[in-house]
Tab-separated table of C-alpha atoms and ligand atoms in Angstrom:
chain	number	residue	atom	x	y	z
R	1	UNK	CA	82.184	31.646	98.801
R	2	UNK	CA	84.665	31.313	101.689
R	3	UNK	CA	87.422	28.749	101.142
R	4	UNK	CA	88.214	26.918	104.411
R	5	UNK	CA	91.685	25.923	103.228
R	6	UNK	CA	92.789	29.574	103.078
R	7	UNK	CA	93.928	31.028	106.398
R	8	UNK	CA	93.797	34.792	106.916
R	9	UNK	CA	97.231	34.949	108.656
R	10	UNK	CA	98.817	33.100	105.689
R	11	UNK	CA	97.348	35.615	103.241
R	12	UNK	CA	98.722	38.504	105.312
R	13	UNK	CA	102.175	36.858	105.417
R	14	UNK	CA	102.120	36.274	101.655
R	15	UNK	CA	101.352	39.935	100.984
R	16	UNK	CA	103.810	41.112	103.640
R	17	UNK	CA	106.565	39.129	101.905
R	18	UNK	CA	105.851	40.815	98.571
R	19	UNK	CA	103.748	38.040	97.040
R	20	UNK	CA	100.919	38.631	94.558
R	21	UNK	CA	97.575	37.388	95.890
R	22	UNK	CA	95.464	35.258	93.569
R	23	UNK	CA	91.851	36.230	92.741
R	24	UNK	CA	90.687	33.326	94.903
R	25	UNK	CA	92.740	34.539	97.872
R	26	UNK	CA	91.508	38.105	97.430
R	27	UNK	CA	87.890	36.949	97.169
R	28	UNK	CA	88.222	34.895	100.315
R	29	UNK	CA	89.791	37.781	102.242
R	30	UNK	CA	87.135	40.351	101.185
R	31	UNK	CA	84.286	37.891	101.859
R	32	UNK	CA	85.644	37.289	105.338
R	33	UNK	CA	86.048	41.046	105.950
R	34	UNK	CA	82.302	41.442	105.442
R	35	UNK	CA	81.362	38.215	107.273
R	36	UNK	CA	83.340	39.138	110.373
R	37	UNK	CA	86.001	36.463	109.793
R	38	UNK	CA	88.828	39.037	109.700
R	39	UNK	CA	89.747	40.797	112.925
R	40	UNK	CA	90.336	44.556	112.738
R	41	UNK	CA	94.035	44.052	113.543
R	42	UNK	CA	94.299	41.550	110.674
R	43	UNK	CA	92.603	43.945	108.287
R	44	UNK	CA	94.966	46.726	109.403
R	45	UNK	CA	97.968	44.433	108.867
R	46	UNK	CA	96.813	43.391	105.373
R	47	UNK	CA	96.118	46.997	104.371
R	48	UNK	CA	99.586	48.018	105.582
R	49	UNK	CA	101.157	45.156	103.605
R	50	UNK	CA	99.215	46.311	100.521
R	51	UNK	CA	100.202	49.928	101.185
R	52	UNK	CA	103.914	49.152	101.562
R	53	UNK	CA	104.249	46.566	98.788
R	54	UNK	CA	101.700	48.053	96.382
R	55	UNK	CA	99.043	46.235	94.422
R	56	UNK	CA	99.649	44.740	90.966
R	57	UNK	CA	96.955	45.141	88.279
R	58	UNK	CA	96.358	41.373	88.657
R	59	UNK	CA	95.369	42.184	92.239
R	60	UNK	CA	93.512	45.515	91.941
R	61	UNK	CA	90.939	44.239	89.438
R	62	UNK	CA	89.909	41.166	91.524
R	63	UNK	CA	90.079	43.248	94.716
R	64	UNK	CA	87.727	45.862	93.264
R	65	UNK	CA	85.414	43.180	91.871
R	66	UNK	CA	85.269	41.421	95.247
R	67	UNK	CA	84.533	44.741	96.990
R	68	UNK	CA	81.823	45.597	94.457
R	69	UNK	CA	80.159	42.216	95.016
R	70	UNK	CA	80.387	42.427	98.815
R	71	UNK	CA	76.834	43.786	99.095
R	72	UNK	CA	73.936	44.981	96.966
R	73	UNK	CA	74.539	46.104	93.428
R	74	UNK	CA	72.052	48.310	91.589
R	75	UNK	CA	69.981	46.889	88.748
R	76	UNK	CA	69.636	44.666	86.847
R	77	UNK	CA	68.568	47.547	84.659
R	78	UNK	CA	65.868	47.086	81.992
R	79	UNK	CA	67.142	45.640	78.695
R	80	UNK	CA	66.123	48.789	76.804
R	81	UNK	CA	68.596	50.847	78.892
R	82	UNK	CA	71.494	48.782	77.591
R	83	UNK	CA	74.387	51.086	76.613
R	84	UNK	CA	72.759	54.100	78.249
R	85	UNK	CA	73.572	53.688	81.949
R	86	UNK	CA	76.405	56.139	82.611
R	87	UNK	CA	77.960	58.197	85.395
R	88	UNK	CA	80.788	60.543	86.285
R	89	UNK	CA	83.090	60.677	89.314
R	90	UNK	CA	85.319	63.529	90.425
R	91	UNK	CA	88.265	63.182	92.772
R	92	UNK	CA	87.076	66.403	94.436
R	93	UNK	CA	87.542	70.059	93.636
R	94	UNK	CA	86.687	73.587	94.714
R	95	UNK	CA	83.467	75.046	93.348
R	96	UNK	CA	82.936	71.643	91.712
R	97	UNK	CA	79.238	71.580	90.834
R	98	UNK	CA	79.655	69.593	87.597
R	99	UNK	CA	77.425	66.665	88.679
R	100	UNK	CA	74.459	68.971	89.330
R	101	UNK	CA	74.562	70.071	85.695
R	102	UNK	CA	75.919	67.011	83.919
R	103	UNK	CA	73.489	64.433	85.356
R	104	UNK	CA	70.337	66.281	84.160
R	105	UNK	CA	71.966	67.221	80.836
R	106	UNK	CA	72.799	63.542	80.199
R	107	UNK	CA	69.257	62.541	81.185
R	108	UNK	CA	67.973	65.086	78.657
R	109	UNK	CA	70.079	63.237	76.040
R	110	UNK	CA	68.244	59.995	76.897
R	111	UNK	CA	70.862	58.572	79.287
R	112	UNK	CA	70.176	56.916	82.651
R	113	UNK	CA	72.360	58.305	85.447
R	114	UNK	CA	72.133	56.473	88.808
R	115	UNK	CA	74.604	58.805	90.524
R	116	UNK	CA	75.728	57.688	93.967
R	117	UNK	CA	77.563	60.700	95.305
R	118	UNK	CA	79.282	61.896	98.473
R	119	UNK	CA	79.384	64.586	101.127
R	120	UNK	CA	82.142	67.133	101.627
R	121	UNK	CA	85.539	65.524	102.152
R	122	UNK	CA	88.421	67.554	103.623
R	123	UNK	CA	88.374	71.031	102.089
R	124	UNK	CA	86.095	70.041	99.171
R	125	UNK	CA	82.315	70.499	99.193
R	126	UNK	CA	79.942	67.583	98.628
R	127	UNK	CA	77.306	67.291	95.906
R	128	UNK	CA	74.817	65.813	98.399
R	129	UNK	CA	75.249	68.780	100.769
R	130	UNK	CA	74.721	71.189	97.874
R	131	UNK	CA	71.506	69.423	96.820
R	132	UNK	CA	70.201	69.495	100.381
R	133	UNK	CA	70.337	73.293	100.349
R	134	UNK	CA	67.088	72.988	98.350
R	135	UNK	CA	64.308	72.584	100.927
R	136	UNK	CA	62.728	69.125	100.964
R	137	UNK	CA	65.293	67.338	98.791
R	138	UNK	CA	66.259	63.940	100.177
R	139	UNK	CA	69.437	62.201	99.088
R	140	UNK	CA	68.534	58.778	100.383
R	141	UNK	CA	66.665	56.406	98.114
R	142	UNK	CA	66.175	52.650	98.024
R	143	UNK	CA	67.207	50.637	94.979
R	144	UNK	CA	63.564	50.482	93.851
R	145	UNK	CA	63.062	54.214	94.316
R	146	UNK	CA	66.214	54.905	92.273
R	147	UNK	CA	64.929	52.693	89.461
R	148	UNK	CA	61.583	54.502	89.560
R	149	UNK	CA	63.268	57.929	89.309
R	150	UNK	CA	65.507	56.715	86.489
R	151	UNK	CA	62.457	55.421	84.621
R	152	UNK	CA	60.466	58.621	85.073
R	153	UNK	CA	63.216	61.274	84.964
R	154	UNK	CA	66.487	59.667	83.862
R	155	UNK	CA	68.797	60.796	86.666
R	156	UNK	CA	69.054	60.863	90.434
R	157	UNK	CA	71.794	61.970	92.824
R	158	UNK	CA	71.750	60.074	96.113
R	159	UNK	CA	74.054	58.844	98.884
R	160	UNK	CA	75.533	55.386	99.400
R	161	UNK	CA	73.206	52.980	101.218
R	162	UNK	CA	74.421	50.734	104.053
R	163	UNK	CA	74.224	47.721	101.756
R	164	UNK	CA	76.190	49.103	98.792
R	165	UNK	CA	79.846	47.977	98.892
R	166	UNK	CA	80.025	47.213	102.641
R	167	UNK	CA	83.615	45.938	102.223
R	168	UNK	CA	84.698	49.475	101.285
R	169	UNK	CA	83.010	50.903	104.378
R	170	UNK	CA	84.977	48.523	106.632
R	171	UNK	CA	88.234	48.899	104.750
R	172	UNK	CA	87.985	52.693	104.542
R	173	UNK	CA	87.311	52.987	108.274
R	174	UNK	CA	90.452	50.961	109.042
R	175	UNK	CA	92.552	52.751	106.384
R	176	UNK	CA	91.577	56.034	108.002
R	177	UNK	CA	93.123	55.042	111.358
R	178	UNK	CA	96.097	52.990	110.156
R	179	UNK	CA	97.818	55.476	107.859
R	180	UNK	CA	96.910	53.506	104.734
R	181	UNK	CA	94.563	55.896	102.887
R	182	UNK	CA	97.078	57.314	100.395
R	183	UNK	CA	97.754	54.226	98.309
R	184	UNK	CA	96.864	54.526	94.619
R	185	UNK	CA	95.576	50.933	94.318
R	186	UNK	CA	93.440	51.179	97.448
R	187	UNK	CA	92.017	54.597	96.492
R	188	UNK	CA	91.253	53.424	92.953
R	189	UNK	CA	89.625	50.209	94.210
R	190	UNK	CA	87.537	52.121	96.731
R	191	UNK	CA	86.247	54.618	94.135
R	192	UNK	CA	85.670	52.180	91.270
R	193	UNK	CA	84.002	49.484	93.429
R	194	UNK	CA	81.240	51.978	94.296
R	195	UNK	CA	80.801	53.118	90.703
R	196	UNK	CA	80.885	49.548	89.337
R	197	UNK	CA	78.144	48.620	91.834
R	198	UNK	CA	75.900	51.014	89.880
R	199	UNK	CA	76.154	48.478	86.995
R	200	UNK	CA	77.256	51.147	84.537
R	201	UNK	CA	77.928	50.827	80.839
R	202	UNK	CA	80.332	53.782	80.898
R	203	UNK	CA	82.056	56.053	83.390
R	204	UNK	CA	83.961	59.303	83.016
R	205	UNK	CA	86.437	60.283	85.720
R	206	UNK	CA	87.402	63.876	86.466
R	207	UNK	CA	90.851	63.484	88.008
R	208	UNK	CA	92.011	66.815	89.375
R	209	UNK	CA	95.453	68.156	90.168
R	210	UNK	CA	96.656	71.539	91.459
R	211	UNK	CA	96.285	73.616	94.628
R	212	UNK	CA	92.588	72.858	95.205
R	213	UNK	CA	92.735	69.154	94.355
R	214	UNK	CA	92.873	66.347	96.889
R	215	UNK	CA	95.835	65.070	94.858
R	216	UNK	CA	97.866	68.256	94.320
R	217	UNK	CA	100.718	66.578	92.430
R	218	UNK	CA	99.925	66.035	88.732
R	219	UNK	CA	102.146	62.946	88.444
R	220	UNK	CA	100.347	61.207	91.318
R	221	UNK	CA	96.936	62.234	89.967
R	222	UNK	CA	97.890	60.750	86.594
R	223	UNK	CA	98.943	57.498	88.269
R	224	UNK	CA	95.539	57.357	89.985
R	225	UNK	CA	93.743	58.090	86.703
R	226	UNK	CA	95.606	55.290	84.910
R	227	UNK	CA	94.854	52.829	87.690
R	228	UNK	CA	91.142	53.711	87.770
R	229	UNK	CA	90.848	53.423	83.987
R	230	UNK	CA	92.536	49.991	84.078
R	231	UNK	CA	90.263	48.739	86.852
R	232	UNK	CA	87.064	50.209	85.393
R	233	UNK	CA	87.722	48.673	81.970
R	234	UNK	CA	88.819	45.429	83.663
R	235	UNK	CA	85.376	45.247	85.272
R	236	UNK	CA	83.614	45.783	81.951
R	237	UNK	CA	82.736	49.462	82.465
R	238	UNK	CA	83.990	51.604	79.552
R	239	UNK	CA	86.078	54.076	81.515
R	240	UNK	CA	87.797	57.285	80.469
R	241	UNK	CA	89.593	59.829	82.663
R	242	UNK	CA	90.140	63.539	82.089
R	243	UNK	CA	93.094	65.136	83.851
R	244	UNK	CA	91.854	68.595	84.864
R	245	UNK	CA	93.471	71.700	86.338
R	246	UNK	CA	92.187	72.575	89.810
R	247	UNK	CA	94.475	75.504	90.624
R	248	UNK	CA	91.751	78.178	90.417
R	249	UNK	CA	88.167	77.639	91.664
R	250	UNK	CA	85.628	76.325	89.131
R	251	UNK	CA	83.114	78.992	88.111
R	252	UNK	CA	82.525	81.944	90.413
R	253	UNK	CA	80.680	80.455	93.408
R	254	UNK	CA	81.845	78.370	96.365
R	255	UNK	CA	79.250	77.302	98.952
R	256	UNK	CA	76.138	75.152	98.870
R	257	UNK	CA	73.165	77.364	97.856
R	258	UNK	CA	75.527	79.637	95.900
R	259	UNK	CA	76.640	76.653	93.822
R	260	UNK	CA	73.030	75.594	93.213
R	261	UNK	CA	72.325	79.113	91.931
R	262	UNK	CA	75.340	78.968	89.621
R	263	UNK	CA	74.390	75.464	88.435
R	264	UNK	CA	70.924	76.725	87.497
R	265	UNK	CA	72.505	79.505	85.443
R	266	UNK	CA	74.612	76.905	83.663
R	267	UNK	CA	71.590	74.618	83.152
R	268	UNK	CA	69.947	77.573	81.373
R	269	UNK	CA	73.014	78.082	79.162
R	270	UNK	CA	74.321	81.096	81.105
R	271	UNK	CA	77.079	79.500	83.160
R	272	UNK	CA	80.675	80.711	83.429
R	273	UNK	CA	82.645	79.466	80.422
R	274	UNK	CA	85.112	77.310	82.398
R	275	UNK	CA	82.240	75.520	84.147
R	276	UNK	CA	80.282	74.904	80.967
R	277	UNK	CA	83.430	73.760	79.155
R	278	UNK	CA	84.164	71.129	81.809
R	279	UNK	CA	80.554	69.884	81.792
R	280	UNK	CA	80.641	69.524	78.002
R	281	UNK	CA	84.099	67.943	77.858
R	282	UNK	CA	83.280	65.311	80.494
R	283	UNK	CA	79.837	64.608	79.077
R	284	UNK	CA	81.062	64.596	75.459
R	285	UNK	CA	83.593	61.883	76.323
R	286	UNK	CA	80.939	59.875	78.146
R	287	UNK	CA	78.461	60.000	75.258
R	288	UNK	CA	81.258	58.992	72.875
R	289	UNK	CA	82.719	56.070	74.866
R	290	UNK	CA	79.243	54.728	75.630
R	291	UNK	CA	78.430	54.718	71.908
R	292	UNK	CA	75.755	57.427	72.180
R	293	UNK	CA	77.649	59.911	69.996
R	294	UNK	CA	79.882	59.353	66.985
R	295	UNK	CA	82.550	61.708	68.379
R	296	UNK	CA	83.216	63.700	71.539
R	297	UNK	CA	82.382	66.854	69.574
R	298	UNK	CA	78.979	65.464	68.647
R	299	UNK	CA	78.457	64.490	72.286
R	300	UNK	CA	79.302	68.043	73.338
R	301	UNK	CA	76.889	69.499	70.781
R	302	UNK	CA	74.054	67.290	72.040
R	303	UNK	CA	74.702	68.330	75.630
R	304	UNK	CA	75.047	72.021	74.756
R	305	UNK	CA	71.652	71.878	73.066
R	306	UNK	CA	70.037	70.660	76.305
R	307	UNK	CA	71.504	73.692	78.103
R	308	UNK	CA	70.123	76.122	75.562
R	309	UNK	CA	66.702	74.566	74.897
R	310	UNK	CA	65.680	74.291	78.558
R	311	UNK	CA	65.614	70.457	78.640
R	312	UNK	CA	68.495	70.073	81.112
R	313	UNK	CA	66.925	72.591	83.521
R	314	UNK	CA	63.609	70.724	83.202
R	315	UNK	CA	65.332	67.426	84.091
R	316	UNK	CA	66.906	69.079	87.142
R	317	UNK	CA	63.464	70.330	88.205
R	318	UNK	CA	61.940	66.854	87.736
R	319	UNK	CA	64.825	65.232	89.604
R	320	UNK	CA	64.528	67.453	92.698
R	321	UNK	CA	60.736	66.964	92.749
R	322	UNK	CA	61.236	63.172	92.536
R	323	UNK	CA	63.681	63.478	95.436
R	324	UNK	CA	61.214	65.348	97.642
R	325	UNK	CA	61.195	69.067	96.738
R	326	UNK	CA	57.836	70.845	96.687
R	327	UNK	CA	56.750	70.931	93.043
R	328	UNK	CA	55.613	74.579	93.000
R	329	UNK	CA	58.843	75.743	94.637
R	330	UNK	CA	60.934	73.552	92.322
R	331	UNK	CA	59.201	75.069	89.290
R	332	UNK	CA	59.727	78.590	90.637
R	333	UNK	CA	63.404	77.798	91.249
R	334	UNK	CA	64.098	76.227	87.871
R	335	UNK	CA	62.191	78.529	85.515
R	336	UNK	CA	64.531	80.631	83.376
R	337	UNK	CA	65.089	84.106	84.836
R	338	UNK	CA	63.814	83.078	88.276
R	339	UNK	CA	64.821	85.028	91.387
R	340	UNK	CA	66.375	81.925	92.957
R	341	UNK	CA	66.924	83.747	96.247
R	342	UNK	CA	63.167	83.644	96.917
R	343	UNK	CA	63.642	79.865	97.286
R	344	UNK	CA	67.273	79.241	98.264
R	345	UNK	CA	68.732	80.200	101.658
R	346	UNK	CA	70.538	83.564	101.553
R	347	UNK	CA	73.209	84.743	104.018
R	348	UNK	CA	72.423	87.759	106.231
R	349	UNK	CA	75.457	89.726	105.056
R	350	UNK	CA	77.392	90.079	101.812
R	351	UNK	CA	80.708	91.873	102.286
R	352	UNK	CA	83.231	92.545	99.535
R	353	UNK	CA	86.969	92.091	100.000
R	354	UNK	CA	89.040	94.611	98.058
R	355	UNK	CA	92.220	94.131	96.080
R	356	UNK	CA	95.332	95.548	97.730
R	357	UNK	CA	97.116	95.940	94.402
R	358	UNK	CA	96.583	97.127	90.847
R	359	UNK	CA	97.478	94.919	87.895
R	360	UNK	CA	96.136	91.680	86.443
R	361	UNK	CA	94.703	88.632	88.222
R	362	UNK	CA	97.347	85.944	87.815
R	363	UNK	CA	95.965	83.247	90.139
R	364	UNK	CA	93.347	82.594	92.813
R	365	UNK	CA	94.331	79.955	95.324
R	366	UNK	CA	91.418	77.557	95.296
R	367	UNK	CA	92.488	75.669	98.415
R	368	UNK	CA	92.605	78.880	100.480
R	369	UNK	CA	89.165	79.890	99.168
R	370	UNK	CA	87.770	76.435	100.030
R	371	UNK	CA	89.206	76.537	103.537
R	372	UNK	CA	87.751	80.025	104.131
R	373	UNK	CA	84.329	78.910	102.875
R	374	UNK	CA	84.472	75.860	105.144
R	375	UNK	CA	85.353	78.066	108.117
R	376	UNK	CA	82.387	80.346	107.389
R	377	UNK	CA	80.211	77.232	107.890
R	378	UNK	CA	79.759	75.924	104.336
R	379	UNK	CA	81.385	72.596	105.268
R	380	UNK	CA	81.962	70.393	108.279
R	381	UNK	CA	85.077	70.505	110.437
R	382	UNK	CA	83.772	67.481	112.402
R	383	UNK	CA	81.363	64.922	110.933
R	384	UNK	CA	78.649	65.957	113.440
R	385	UNK	CA	78.756	69.657	112.383
R	386	UNK	CA	75.661	71.272	110.839
R	387	UNK	CA	76.226	72.954	107.500
R	388	UNK	CA	75.161	76.549	106.867
R	389	UNK	CA	73.802	76.281	103.311
R	390	UNK	CA	73.709	80.042	102.736
R	391	UNK	CA	77.332	81.058	103.323
R	392	UNK	CA	80.259	81.007	100.921
R	393	UNK	CA	82.257	83.040	98.443
R	394	UNK	CA	81.454	84.765	95.171
R	395	UNK	CA	84.347	85.736	92.945
R	396	UNK	CA	84.086	89.021	91.026
R	397	UNK	CA	87.123	88.504	88.766
R	398	UNK	CA	88.540	86.001	86.292
R	399	UNK	CA	92.141	85.020	85.668
R	400	UNK	CA	93.595	87.774	83.473
R	401	UNK	CA	91.075	90.451	84.594
R	402	UNK	CA	92.633	93.880	85.017
R	403	UNK	CA	92.055	95.104	88.562
R	404	UNK	CA	92.722	98.315	90.504
R	405	UNK	CA	93.674	98.668	94.143
R	406	UNK	CA	90.399	99.023	96.075
R	407	UNK	CA	88.272	97.095	93.545
R	408	UNK	CA	86.095	94.285	94.974
R	409	UNK	CA	87.616	90.958	93.974
R	410	UNK	CA	85.522	88.565	96.056
R	411	UNK	CA	82.270	88.840	98.017
R	412	UNK	CA	81.894	86.947	101.270
R	413	UNK	CA	78.393	85.668	102.088
R	414	UNK	CA	78.331	85.331	105.877
R	415	UNK	CA	75.967	85.028	108.823
R	416	UNK	CA	78.417	86.222	111.501
R	417	UNK	CA	78.250	90.055	111.955
R	418	UNK	CA	81.699	90.710	110.522
R	419	UNK	CA	84.104	88.567	108.515
R	420	UNK	CA	86.577	87.066	111.023
R	421	UNK	CA	90.046	88.704	110.721
R	422	UNK	CA	91.812	85.445	109.889
R	423	UNK	CA	89.466	84.799	106.942
R	424	UNK	CA	89.936	88.351	105.649
R	425	UNK	CA	93.701	87.984	105.960
R	426	UNK	CA	93.715	84.628	104.159
R	427	UNK	CA	91.526	85.977	101.347
R	428	UNK	CA	93.844	88.977	100.965
R	429	UNK	CA	96.611	86.470	100.283
R	430	UNK	CA	94.528	84.160	98.077
R	431	UNK	CA	94.697	86.437	95.030
R	432	UNK	CA	97.912	86.939	93.083
R	433	UNK	CA	97.981	90.235	91.161
R	434	UNK	CA	100.884	90.854	88.754
R	435	UNK	CA	101.897	94.009	86.830
R	436	UNK	CA	101.397	92.343	83.433
R	437	UNK	CA	98.749	89.872	82.248
R	438	UNK	CA	99.470	86.132	82.723
R	439	UNK	CA	101.469	84.687	79.801
R	440	UNK	CA	98.875	81.986	79.199
R	441	UNK	CA	95.249	81.856	80.208
R	442	UNK	CA	93.778	78.356	80.069
R	443	UNK	CA	90.974	78.038	77.544
R	444	UNK	CA	90.048	74.676	79.078
R	445	UNK	CA	90.896	72.951	82.335
R	446	UNK	CA	91.336	69.626	80.533
R	447	UNK	CA	95.049	68.784	80.274
R	448	UNK	CA	94.824	65.217	79.054
R	449	UNK	CA	92.484	62.330	78.304
R	450	UNK	CA	93.311	58.801	79.447
R	451	UNK	CA	91.376	55.861	78.085
W	1	LIG	N1	87.301	58.532	97.876
W	1	LIG	C1	86.910	57.238	98.081
W	1	LIG	O1	85.766	56.887	97.858
W	1	LIG	N2	87.836	56.362	98.517
W	1	LIG	C2	89.123	56.700	98.766
W	1	LIG	O2	89.901	55.858	99.135
W	1	LIG	C3	89.506	58.047	98.574
W	1	LIG	C4	88.567	58.952	98.111
């Protein structure tokens, strides 16, 4: 409810002078942002004041709550789902296909996962774009349709509707053009408001750091994780964050259809170990904090079982059919041992790039790989660009693999006749080969857990 005694210019001045806004003042401001009572210049000024002076926890929780309530929220969910409505959010990685595996695996454990996901952002690929590489799949669904899919299947992965968290849409658009995106409080509020609008019981956050992460610096990523956990719990969503290493790409595939193929392998229990480990670690935490497992280890065991007994793959099949895929094609795609390339789009050419050195693979620069994949057409450089679902990269080596000069280390899936010279050159530099094996090889990407 707008409060006529509060003037927008006074609120801006208070924040500009380093004051802490009260929940009532924050509510009024956000309500007026959505109602058109705040001019764009005023919103820009307030965001800059917040950016420069920071946001206290007493401000971020009410700000996020006000944003969450600025439009539709999902639910109310049926009483019998109580304690079972869960989701995961990632701050964005390279080869990050976790949601495509985790959502169906959680559904196979009896959870309800109303995942509102995003498109590619910067160098990172988007879960929605990956899903759309399956013919017929639609990522838009009304609230009622989502509830129907959750009732029948248990999980859906869709985009944000116009009505969900409209305050974030307005604020993000102005942040983007006023140099106020990179503020921990504003980023955390933006992310958590959208997840809280799903009316979740529990949320796990995959907060990445390292070369391929949006937030490269581990200290900053940790600050963001702490802030998101505080806000999520402050809004009544049991929230836990995993700090995860994003220096090397996740799994072996980067690119839309390629990542669907790799996800299907993982859903059948045959995924690369780093990918499966991250799925199980994130999901194990979620089952534990939501009270659906007595420990994270038990949560991991339950999830692992769904990958080996075919239930997670079945949920994925049911989910894509519910979201518009042809049922015969979906079955052919999801059956164990399927030739997925009869269904998924395949690039015209697959060309290997060879190692220039002999030794051991010490590192693979995930950001360089992501940028090369994007340039091949796997992502958008402008928002109007069409994605080429078939193109991308397939890694032939792991960290620590012994390699000889002339061995293939990565395969480029491309539709242009030859790999452009600049991409070849960048890929040549993306691999670091050293004379002796790396001193430590990570057995898990998870560095820390924040709850
Ligand atoms: N993702 C979001 O949804 N919001 C931000 O501010 C940054 C990343």
